[in-house]
Structures are given as C-alpha cells and as structure tokens.
Amino acid sequence: MAVVIDIAGLPTDHIVFGPSPLAELGAALHVLSEPGHHPARAEWAASVHCALPADLADRLCEADFLWRSTRSDILLPAVPGRTFEEDLDAVEGMSDERYVGAALEISCASWRYGEAGAGAGSPLSDPVAREKALDRAAARGPRQRAFVERLLVDPASVRAWIRRLLEDCYEEFFARAWEEVRPRLAADARHKTELLKRKGLADAMAAVSPAVSVDGPAGRLVIDKMYEGRTTALDREAGPGVTFLPTAFAWPHLLALHARGWRPVIQYPMADPQQLRHPAAASGEVLARRLSALAHPTRLRMCRSLALSPHTTGELATSLSMTAPEVSRHLAVMRKAGLLSTRRQGRYVQHCLELGVVARLGSEFLETVLR
C-alpha cells in the first residue's frame, strides 16, 4: 500500500522544500488534540492547554476535526508563504467548492477515499452529496454535524470564523513556538534542496524519510502508507511540482496530500523524538492473540483508520469496500485481543484503536500505523 505521485518529466526545480507557518500550526494543533500520538510534545501540549483562554479552548474543541484525525488540505499550502498571513491569504483565494471539499474530507471520515474521489457532486449543490456529508458528520458527533450544517448554508462566514480562530491561536501560543522552530525548519529545507541539486532525487528522498522512495524507470515517487492513493505532479491547473514541508511537531506522521486537482504536498518530520517508554509486557498468550489479530492485512488497514479517529462499522465498510458483516467479524477479533474500545455516540457505535495497547507491542508498529 502506498501513495504514488507521478513525476515523469518534472524538472527538479519544481520540487520545492520550505517551511510553512500554517502547516506547522496545523501540526501543533494536532498535537494538542492527540497528545498520545506525540509523547515528546506532551509537556508542551500540557503547558498550552493550561494557559488557553476559555473562549479559545471552546472554539478549538468545535473545530478540532480539521486537524485531529488527519490534516485538512487547507492547512498544507502548495506554495509556503514567507509569513503566516501570506499562508492564510492563499487559503482565501480558494473557491467555496474547493474549500468546503477540503473541510468535509476531515469531518466526514470516508469522504476523502470514498465517493468524492470518484467524482461525486459537491454538497454545496448536490442534495445527495449534502445528505451524505451531514450523515457522516453526525457520526463524528453533534459539533461536527452543526459545523457542516453552517458550512453548507454560509461557507463565507464559516471560512472567516476559521481564519480568525487560526489567527488567535498564532497570537496566543504559536508565535513563540514558530520563532523557536523556524530556523531549524529553514535549515532542513536548505539542506534537502542542496542535496537534491548535488546528489539527485533519490538521495534527497532518502533524507526526507525511509518511507519515501523513487521509482526511477516509472517516473514516480512512492510514499509507504497504510492506504492507497495516486496523483500527479504535472497537473497544469494545480501547477506542476511537488512541495515538501519539514515539521518539528508532526512526528511520527508523514502526510501526503494527494487530492485530485491539488498540487502534491508532503509534510515530513525532521527527526524522531525520544523513544516511548512502555509498561511491563503482556503475557505470552495475550501477546500472541494481539499479534495474530494484527497479522491479517485487512485488520492492519483498519488499524490506521481506527488509530486516527473513531469509526462506525458502516464507515469502515465504505472505506474498505467491504460488507458490514465482514467488518464486524474483523472487529470482533480485534476486540477479543483487547485492541479496541467502543463508545456510543447517539445512534452510532464507534470503534477506536487502543493506542496504549498497540504502543506496548512496539513503537515501530505504532509509527507505521500513524504515518
């Protein structure tokens, strides 16, 4: 499984490395929402949470689906701005259709990899797509449903609300963090750019991540992920090229934006933080049961979705192109192994991967499913 980016004939000067304050804020907001993914940033996240004004904390909770399970495409600029305001201004240039589509990829779990990728209508104008968007948002919770309703009725005001939220986050806590990490990010981008010029694409990609490789004969970049995707770096409308954004906050996540009609963007972590420390190991019988449950390729794919956010059986069935009974059987195996937790959200039953249990199986596995 991998994300493949066609680059045949792409000049190397169209492969860009650079830091983005908006993308790094998106990574930092994800850390605040999911500190369990980022133990090395736990102290930073705790200090920010303690100092947040109540109003800002409430607004972050309302919008956290834009960065909790993955990162909305609006937070990954194709051309990094020199300043935070430049990045935000570029987002302002998006049409409502594009902006809403990017937002709904996050608030509706299967949107990105489901019907929208096959040419479904826009929920702004297509009643069927609208109902699907609202139903999927409801499965995430009442805040998500309310947000999508507002977004579909009045996208302009919601866009302004999100921009103000991001500006307030920058002013309240992120400006200090950005000043600290910006020199390191810029130095890393310069190093990768020089490596690309002096030693070529393969060496530059190896320096980005062991998960990124070059298939030279086929003319493509291959990003090892636990899902499949394909895009091109030669789209004239999006602008030919690939953008690489270094991050100090996002480890172990390696993000690959491959939405149709968007310039490919890869956000990669500069370095691994300190290793996780785990409690005592489980018994041999429990360990064998858990490893057996994870050995099945379908359940391995399910782990990625369930690690990023809670999913219903129906959502998993849609994203995996399986029937609900088939998914239920796999979930039962994982639940018996102690790998899942289940919660009820209204009329929906959501399943979530127990990150603490999985982490004790090995940080390498955890890094892989979260990448």
JSON list of C-alpha atoms in Angstrom, two decimals, residues 109-246:
[
{"chain": "A", "resi": 109, "resn": "ALA", "atom": "CA", "xyz": [-14.24, 10.18, 7.52]},
{"chain": "A", "resi": 110, "resn": "SER", "atom": "CA", "xyz": [-14.79, 8.30, 4.28]},
{"chain": "A", "resi": 111, "resn": "TRP", "atom": "CA", "xyz": [-15.16, 11.41, 2.11]},
{"chain": "A", "resi": 112, "resn": "ARG", "atom": "CA", "xyz": [-11.55, 11.57, 1.05]},
{"chain": "A", "resi": 113, "resn": "TYR", "atom": "CA", "xyz": [-11.21, 7.94, 0.00]},
{"chain": "A", "resi": 114, "resn": "GLY", "atom": "CA", "xyz": [-14.83, 7.29, -0.93]},
{"chain": "A", "resi": 115, "resn": "GLU", "atom": "CA", "xyz": [-17.31, 8.65, -3.41]},
{"chain": "A", "resi": 116, "resn": "ALA", "atom": "CA", "xyz": [-15.79, 12.15, -3.62]},
{"chain": "A", "resi": 117, "resn": "GLY", "atom": "CA", "xyz": [-12.64, 10.74, -5.18]},
{"chain": "A", "resi": 118, "resn": "ALA", "atom": "CA", "xyz": [-14.76, 9.08, -7.86]},
{"chain": "A", "resi": 119, "resn": "GLY", "atom": "CA", "xyz": [-16.37, 12.32, -8.99]},
{"chain": "A", "resi": 120, "resn": "ALA", "atom": "CA", "xyz": [-19.32, 12.76, -6.65]},
{"chain": "A", "resi": 121, "resn": "GLY", "atom": "CA", "xyz": [-21.21, 16.03, -6.69]},
{"chain": "A", "resi": 122, "resn": "SER", "atom": "CA", "xyz": [-20.47, 18.91, -4.36]},
{"chain": "A", "resi": 123, "resn": "PRO", "atom": "CA", "xyz": [-22.51, 19.00, -1.14]},
{"chain": "A", "resi": 124, "resn": "LEU", "atom": "CA", "xyz": [-23.00, 22.72, -1.79]},
{"chain": "A", "resi": 125, "resn": "SER", "atom": "CA", "xyz": [-25.16, 21.93, -4.82]},
{"chain": "A", "resi": 126, "resn": "ASP", "atom": "CA", "xyz": [-25.93, 18.20, -4.88]},
{"chain": "A", "resi": 127, "resn": "PRO", "atom": "CA", "xyz": [-28.70, 17.15, -2.42]},
{"chain": "A", "resi": 128, "resn": "VAL", "atom": "CA", "xyz": [-27.50, 13.53, -2.30]},
{"chain": "A", "resi": 129, "resn": "ALA", "atom": "CA", "xyz": [-23.91, 14.57, -1.53]},
{"chain": "A", "resi": 130, "resn": "ARG", "atom": "CA", "xyz": [-25.23, 17.03, 1.04]},
{"chain": "A", "resi": 131, "resn": "GLU", "atom": "CA", "xyz": [-27.18, 14.35, 2.94]},
{"chain": "A", "resi": 132, "resn": "LYS", "atom": "CA", "xyz": [-24.18, 12.02, 2.90]},
{"chain": "A", "resi": 133, "resn": "ALA", "atom": "CA", "xyz": [-21.98, 14.79, 4.26]},
{"chain": "A", "resi": 134, "resn": "LEU", "atom": "CA", "xyz": [-24.42, 15.57, 7.06]},
{"chain": "A", "resi": 135, "resn": "ASP", "atom": "CA", "xyz": [-24.89, 11.91, 7.97]},
{"chain": "A", "resi": 136, "resn": "ARG", "atom": "CA", "xyz": [-21.16, 11.27, 8.12]},
{"chain": "A", "resi": 137, "resn": "ALA", "atom": "CA", "xyz": [-20.63, 14.39, 10.18]},
{"chain": "A", "resi": 138, "resn": "ALA", "atom": "CA", "xyz": [-23.33, 13.24, 12.63]},
{"chain": "A", "resi": 139, "resn": "ALA", "atom": "CA", "xyz": [-21.37, 10.03, 13.19]},
{"chain": "A", "resi": 140, "resn": "ARG", "atom": "CA", "xyz": [-18.47, 12.17, 14.40]},
{"chain": "A", "resi": 141, "resn": "GLY", "atom": "CA", "xyz": [-20.66, 14.00, 16.90]},
{"chain": "A", "resi": 142, "resn": "PRO", "atom": "CA", "xyz": [-23.10, 16.91, 17.33]},
{"chain": "A", "resi": 143, "resn": "ARG", "atom": "CA", "xyz": [-20.40, 19.58, 16.99]},
{"chain": "A", "resi": 144, "resn": "GLN", "atom": "CA", "xyz": [-19.31, 18.15, 13.64]},
{"chain": "A", "resi": 145, "resn": "ARG", "atom": "CA", "xyz": [-22.90, 17.96, 12.41]},
{"chain": "A", "resi": 146, "resn": "ALA", "atom": "CA", "xyz": [-23.56, 21.55, 13.45]},
{"chain": "A", "resi": 147, "resn": "PHE", "atom": "CA", "xyz": [-20.34, 22.73, 11.81]},
{"chain": "A", "resi": 148, "resn": "VAL", "atom": "CA", "xyz": [-21.14, 21.04, 8.48]},
{"chain": "A", "resi": 149, "resn": "GLU", "atom": "CA", "xyz": [-24.67, 22.47, 8.52]},
{"chain": "A", "resi": 150, "resn": "ARG", "atom": "CA", "xyz": [-23.27, 26.00, 8.98]},
{"chain": "A", "resi": 151, "resn": "LEU", "atom": "CA", "xyz": [-20.58, 25.44, 6.37]},
{"chain": "A", "resi": 152, "resn": "LEU", "atom": "CA", "xyz": [-23.09, 24.31, 3.74]},
{"chain": "A", "resi": 153, "resn": "VAL", "atom": "CA", "xyz": [-25.52, 27.16, 4.46]},
{"chain": "A", "resi": 154, "resn": "ASP", "atom": "CA", "xyz": [-22.99, 30.01, 4.75]},
{"chain": "A", "resi": 155, "resn": "PRO", "atom": "CA", "xyz": [-19.46, 28.98, 3.73]},
{"chain": "A", "resi": 156, "resn": "ALA", "atom": "CA", "xyz": [-18.18, 32.57, 3.70]},
{"chain": "A", "resi": 157, "resn": "SER", "atom": "CA", "xyz": [-18.91, 33.21, 7.39]},
{"chain": "A", "resi": 158, "resn": "VAL", "atom": "CA", "xyz": [-17.50, 29.82, 8.46]},
{"chain": "A", "resi": 159, "resn": "ARG", "atom": "CA", "xyz": [-14.33, 30.46, 6.47]},
{"chain": "A", "resi": 160, "resn": "ALA", "atom": "CA", "xyz": [-13.92, 33.82, 8.21]},
{"chain": "A", "resi": 161, "resn": "TRP", "atom": "CA", "xyz": [-14.55, 32.11, 11.59]},
{"chain": "A", "resi": 162, "resn": "ILE", "atom": "CA", "xyz": [-11.83, 29.52, 10.91]},
{"chain": "A", "resi": 163, "resn": "ARG", "atom": "CA", "xyz": [-9.33, 32.18, 9.81]},
{"chain": "A", "resi": 164, "resn": "ARG", "atom": "CA", "xyz": [-9.95, 34.18, 12.98]},
{"chain": "A", "resi": 165, "resn": "LEU", "atom": "CA", "xyz": [-9.50, 31.03, 15.05]},
{"chain": "A", "resi": 166, "resn": "LEU", "atom": "CA", "xyz": [-6.15, 30.29, 13.41]},
{"chain": "A", "resi": 167, "resn": "GLU", "atom": "CA", "xyz": [-5.03, 33.90, 13.88]},
{"chain": "A", "resi": 168, "resn": "ASP", "atom": "CA", "xyz": [-5.97, 33.77, 17.57]},
{"chain": "A", "resi": 169, "resn": "CYS", "atom": "CA", "xyz": [-4.02, 30.52, 18.02]},
{"chain": "A", "resi": 170, "resn": "TYR", "atom": "CA", "xyz": [-1.00, 32.10, 16.39]},
{"chain": "A", "resi": 171, "resn": "GLU", "atom": "CA", "xyz": [-1.16, 35.15, 18.63]},
{"chain": "A", "resi": 172, "resn": "GLU", "atom": "CA", "xyz": [-1.95, 33.27, 21.83]},
{"chain": "A", "resi": 173, "resn": "PHE", "atom": "CA", "xyz": [0.62, 30.46, 21.78]},
{"chain": "A", "resi": 174, "resn": "PHE", "atom": "CA", "xyz": [2.03, 29.54, 18.38]},
{"chain": "A", "resi": 175, "resn": "ALA", "atom": "CA", "xyz": [4.09, 32.63, 17.51]},
{"chain": "A", "resi": 176, "resn": "ARG", "atom": "CA", "xyz": [6.57, 31.74, 20.24]},
{"chain": "A", "resi": 177, "resn": "ALA", "atom": "CA", "xyz": [6.81, 28.13, 19.09]},
{"chain": "A", "resi": 178, "resn": "TRP", "atom": "CA", "xyz": [7.22, 29.23, 15.47]},
{"chain": "A", "resi": 179, "resn": "GLU", "atom": "CA", "xyz": [10.11, 31.54, 16.28]},
{"chain": "A", "resi": 180, "resn": "GLU", "atom": "CA", "xyz": [11.80, 28.62, 18.04]},
{"chain": "A", "resi": 181, "resn": "VAL", "atom": "CA", "xyz": [11.42, 26.02, 15.29]},
{"chain": "A", "resi": 182, "resn": "ARG", "atom": "CA", "xyz": [11.56, 28.21, 12.17]},
{"chain": "A", "resi": 183, "resn": "PRO", "atom": "CA", "xyz": [15.38, 28.35, 11.94]},
{"chain": "A", "resi": 184, "resn": "ARG", "atom": "CA", "xyz": [15.62, 24.56, 12.18]},
{"chain": "A", "resi": 185, "resn": "LEU", "atom": "CA", "xyz": [12.91, 24.06, 9.57]},
{"chain": "A", "resi": 186, "resn": "ALA", "atom": "CA", "xyz": [14.55, 26.54, 7.20]},
{"chain": "A", "resi": 187, "resn": "ALA", "atom": "CA", "xyz": [17.95, 24.89, 7.66]},
{"chain": "A", "resi": 188, "resn": "ASP", "atom": "CA", "xyz": [16.46, 21.47, 6.95]},
{"chain": "A", "resi": 189, "resn": "ALA", "atom": "CA", "xyz": [14.74, 22.75, 3.79]},
{"chain": "A", "resi": 190, "resn": "ARG", "atom": "CA", "xyz": [18.03, 24.29, 2.57]},
{"chain": "A", "resi": 191, "resn": "HIS", "atom": "CA", "xyz": [19.88, 21.04, 3.26]},
{"chain": "A", "resi": 192, "resn": "LYS", "atom": "CA", "xyz": [17.35, 18.96, 1.29]},
{"chain": "A", "resi": 193, "resn": "THR", "atom": "CA", "xyz": [17.42, 21.46, -1.58]},
{"chain": "A", "resi": 194, "resn": "GLU", "atom": "CA", "xyz": [21.22, 21.28, -1.79]},
{"chain": "A", "resi": 195, "resn": "LEU", "atom": "CA", "xyz": [21.11, 17.50, -1.57]},
{"chain": "A", "resi": 196, "resn": "LEU", "atom": "CA", "xyz": [18.66, 17.42, -4.48]},
{"chain": "A", "resi": 197, "resn": "LYS", "atom": "CA", "xyz": [20.95, 19.62, -6.58]},
{"chain": "A", "resi": 198, "resn": "ARG", "atom": "CA", "xyz": [24.20, 17.83, -5.73]},
{"chain": "A", "resi": 199, "resn": "LYS", "atom": "CA", "xyz": [23.24, 14.17, -5.43]},
{"chain": "A", "resi": 200, "resn": "GLY", "atom": "CA", "xyz": [19.86, 13.86, -7.09]},
{"chain": "A", "resi": 201, "resn": "LEU", "atom": "CA", "xyz": [16.30, 12.99, -6.29]},
{"chain": "A", "resi": 202, "resn": "ALA", "atom": "CA", "xyz": [16.85, 9.52, -4.81]},
{"chain": "A", "resi": 203, "resn": "ASP", "atom": "CA", "xyz": [19.30, 10.78, -2.17]},
{"chain": "A", "resi": 204, "resn": "ALA", "atom": "CA", "xyz": [17.07, 13.75, -1.31]},
{"chain": "A", "resi": 205, "resn": "MET", "atom": "CA", "xyz": [14.04, 11.49, -0.83]},
{"chain": "A", "resi": 206, "resn": "ALA", "atom": "CA", "xyz": [16.04, 9.07, 1.30]},
{"chain": "A", "resi": 207, "resn": "ALA", "atom": "CA", "xyz": [16.94, 12.02, 3.53]},
{"chain": "A", "resi": 208, "resn": "VAL", "atom": "CA", "xyz": [13.28, 13.04, 3.77]},
{"chain": "A", "resi": 209, "resn": "SER", "atom": "CA", "xyz": [12.15, 9.65, 5.11]},
{"chain": "A", "resi": 210, "resn": "PRO", "atom": "CA", "xyz": [12.83, 5.94, 4.67]},
{"chain": "A", "resi": 211, "resn": "ALA", "atom": "CA", "xyz": [9.16, 5.74, 3.69]},
{"chain": "A", "resi": 212, "resn": "VAL", "atom": "CA", "xyz": [9.71, 7.88, 0.57]},
{"chain": "A", "resi": 213, "resn": "SER", "atom": "CA", "xyz": [11.38, 6.31, -2.45]},
{"chain": "A", "resi": 214, "resn": "VAL", "atom": "CA", "xyz": [11.87, 6.99, -6.15]},
{"chain": "A", "resi": 215, "resn": "ASP", "atom": "CA", "xyz": [10.73, 4.56, -8.82]},
{"chain": "A", "resi": 216, "resn": "GLY", "atom": "CA", "xyz": [13.04, 5.92, -11.50]},
{"chain": "A", "resi": 217, "resn": "PRO", "atom": "CA", "xyz": [12.00, 3.82, -14.50]},
{"chain": "A", "resi": 218, "resn": "ALA", "atom": "CA", "xyz": [8.32, 4.56, -13.87]},
{"chain": "A", "resi": 219, "resn": "GLY", "atom": "CA", "xyz": [8.93, 8.22, -13.06]},
{"chain": "A", "resi": 220, "resn": "ARG", "atom": "CA", "xyz": [7.16, 8.39, -9.73]},
{"chain": "A", "resi": 221, "resn": "LEU", "atom": "CA", "xyz": [7.52, 8.99, -6.02]},
{"chain": "A", "resi": 222, "resn": "VAL", "atom": "CA", "xyz": [6.26, 6.21, -3.75]},
{"chain": "A", "resi": 223, "resn": "ILE", "atom": "CA", "xyz": [5.26, 7.03, -0.16]},
{"chain": "A", "resi": 224, "resn": "ASP", "atom": "CA", "xyz": [4.81, 3.96, 2.01]},
{"chain": "A", "resi": 225, "resn": "LYS", "atom": "CA", "xyz": [1.42, 4.40, 3.69]},
{"chain": "A", "resi": 226, "resn": "MET", "atom": "CA", "xyz": [-1.27, 2.09, 5.02]},
{"chain": "A", "resi": 227, "resn": "TYR", "atom": "CA", "xyz": [-3.71, 3.18, 2.33]},
{"chain": "A", "resi": 228, "resn": "GLU", "atom": "CA", "xyz": [-3.56, 3.64, -1.42]},
{"chain": "A", "resi": 229, "resn": "GLY", "atom": "CA", "xyz": [-3.64, 6.88, -3.36]},
{"chain": "A", "resi": 230, "resn": "ARG", "atom": "CA", "xyz": [-2.42, 8.26, -6.65]},
{"chain": "A", "resi": 231, "resn": "THR", "atom": "CA", "xyz": [-1.93, 11.74, -8.06]},
{"chain": "A", "resi": 232, "resn": "THR", "atom": "CA", "xyz": [0.27, 13.64, -10.47]},
{"chain": "A", "resi": 233, "resn": "ALA", "atom": "CA", "xyz": [2.79, 16.42, -10.07]},
{"chain": "A", "resi": 234, "resn": "LEU", "atom": "CA", "xyz": [2.14, 17.52, -13.66]},
{"chain": "A", "resi": 235, "resn": "ASP", "atom": "CA", "xyz": [-1.35, 18.99, -13.31]},
{"chain": "A", "resi": 236, "resn": "ARG", "atom": "CA", "xyz": [-1.32, 22.31, -15.16]},
{"chain": "A", "resi": 237, "resn": "GLU", "atom": "CA", "xyz": [-4.30, 23.72, -13.31]},
{"chain": "A", "resi": 238, "resn": "ALA", "atom": "CA", "xyz": [-2.79, 22.98, -9.89]},
{"chain": "A", "resi": 239, "resn": "GLY", "atom": "CA", "xyz": [0.68, 23.99, -11.06]},
{"chain": "A", "resi": 240, "resn": "PRO", "atom": "CA", "xyz": [3.33, 21.37, -11.85]},
{"chain": "A", "resi": 241, "resn": "GLY", "atom": "CA", "xyz": [5.53, 20.40, -8.94]},
{"chain": "A", "resi": 242, "resn": "VAL", "atom": "CA", "xyz": [5.77, 18.75, -5.52]},
{"chain": "A", "resi": 243, "resn": "THR", "atom": "CA", "xyz": [6.13, 20.63, -2.24]},
{"chain": "A", "resi": 244, "resn": "PHE", "atom": "CA", "xyz": [7.92, 19.23, 0.83]},
{"chain": "A", "resi": 245, "resn": "LEU", "atom": "CA", "xyz": [7.20, 20.85, 4.19]},
{"chain": "A", "resi": 246, "resn": "PRO", "atom": "CA", "xyz": [9.52, 19.97, 7.11]}
]
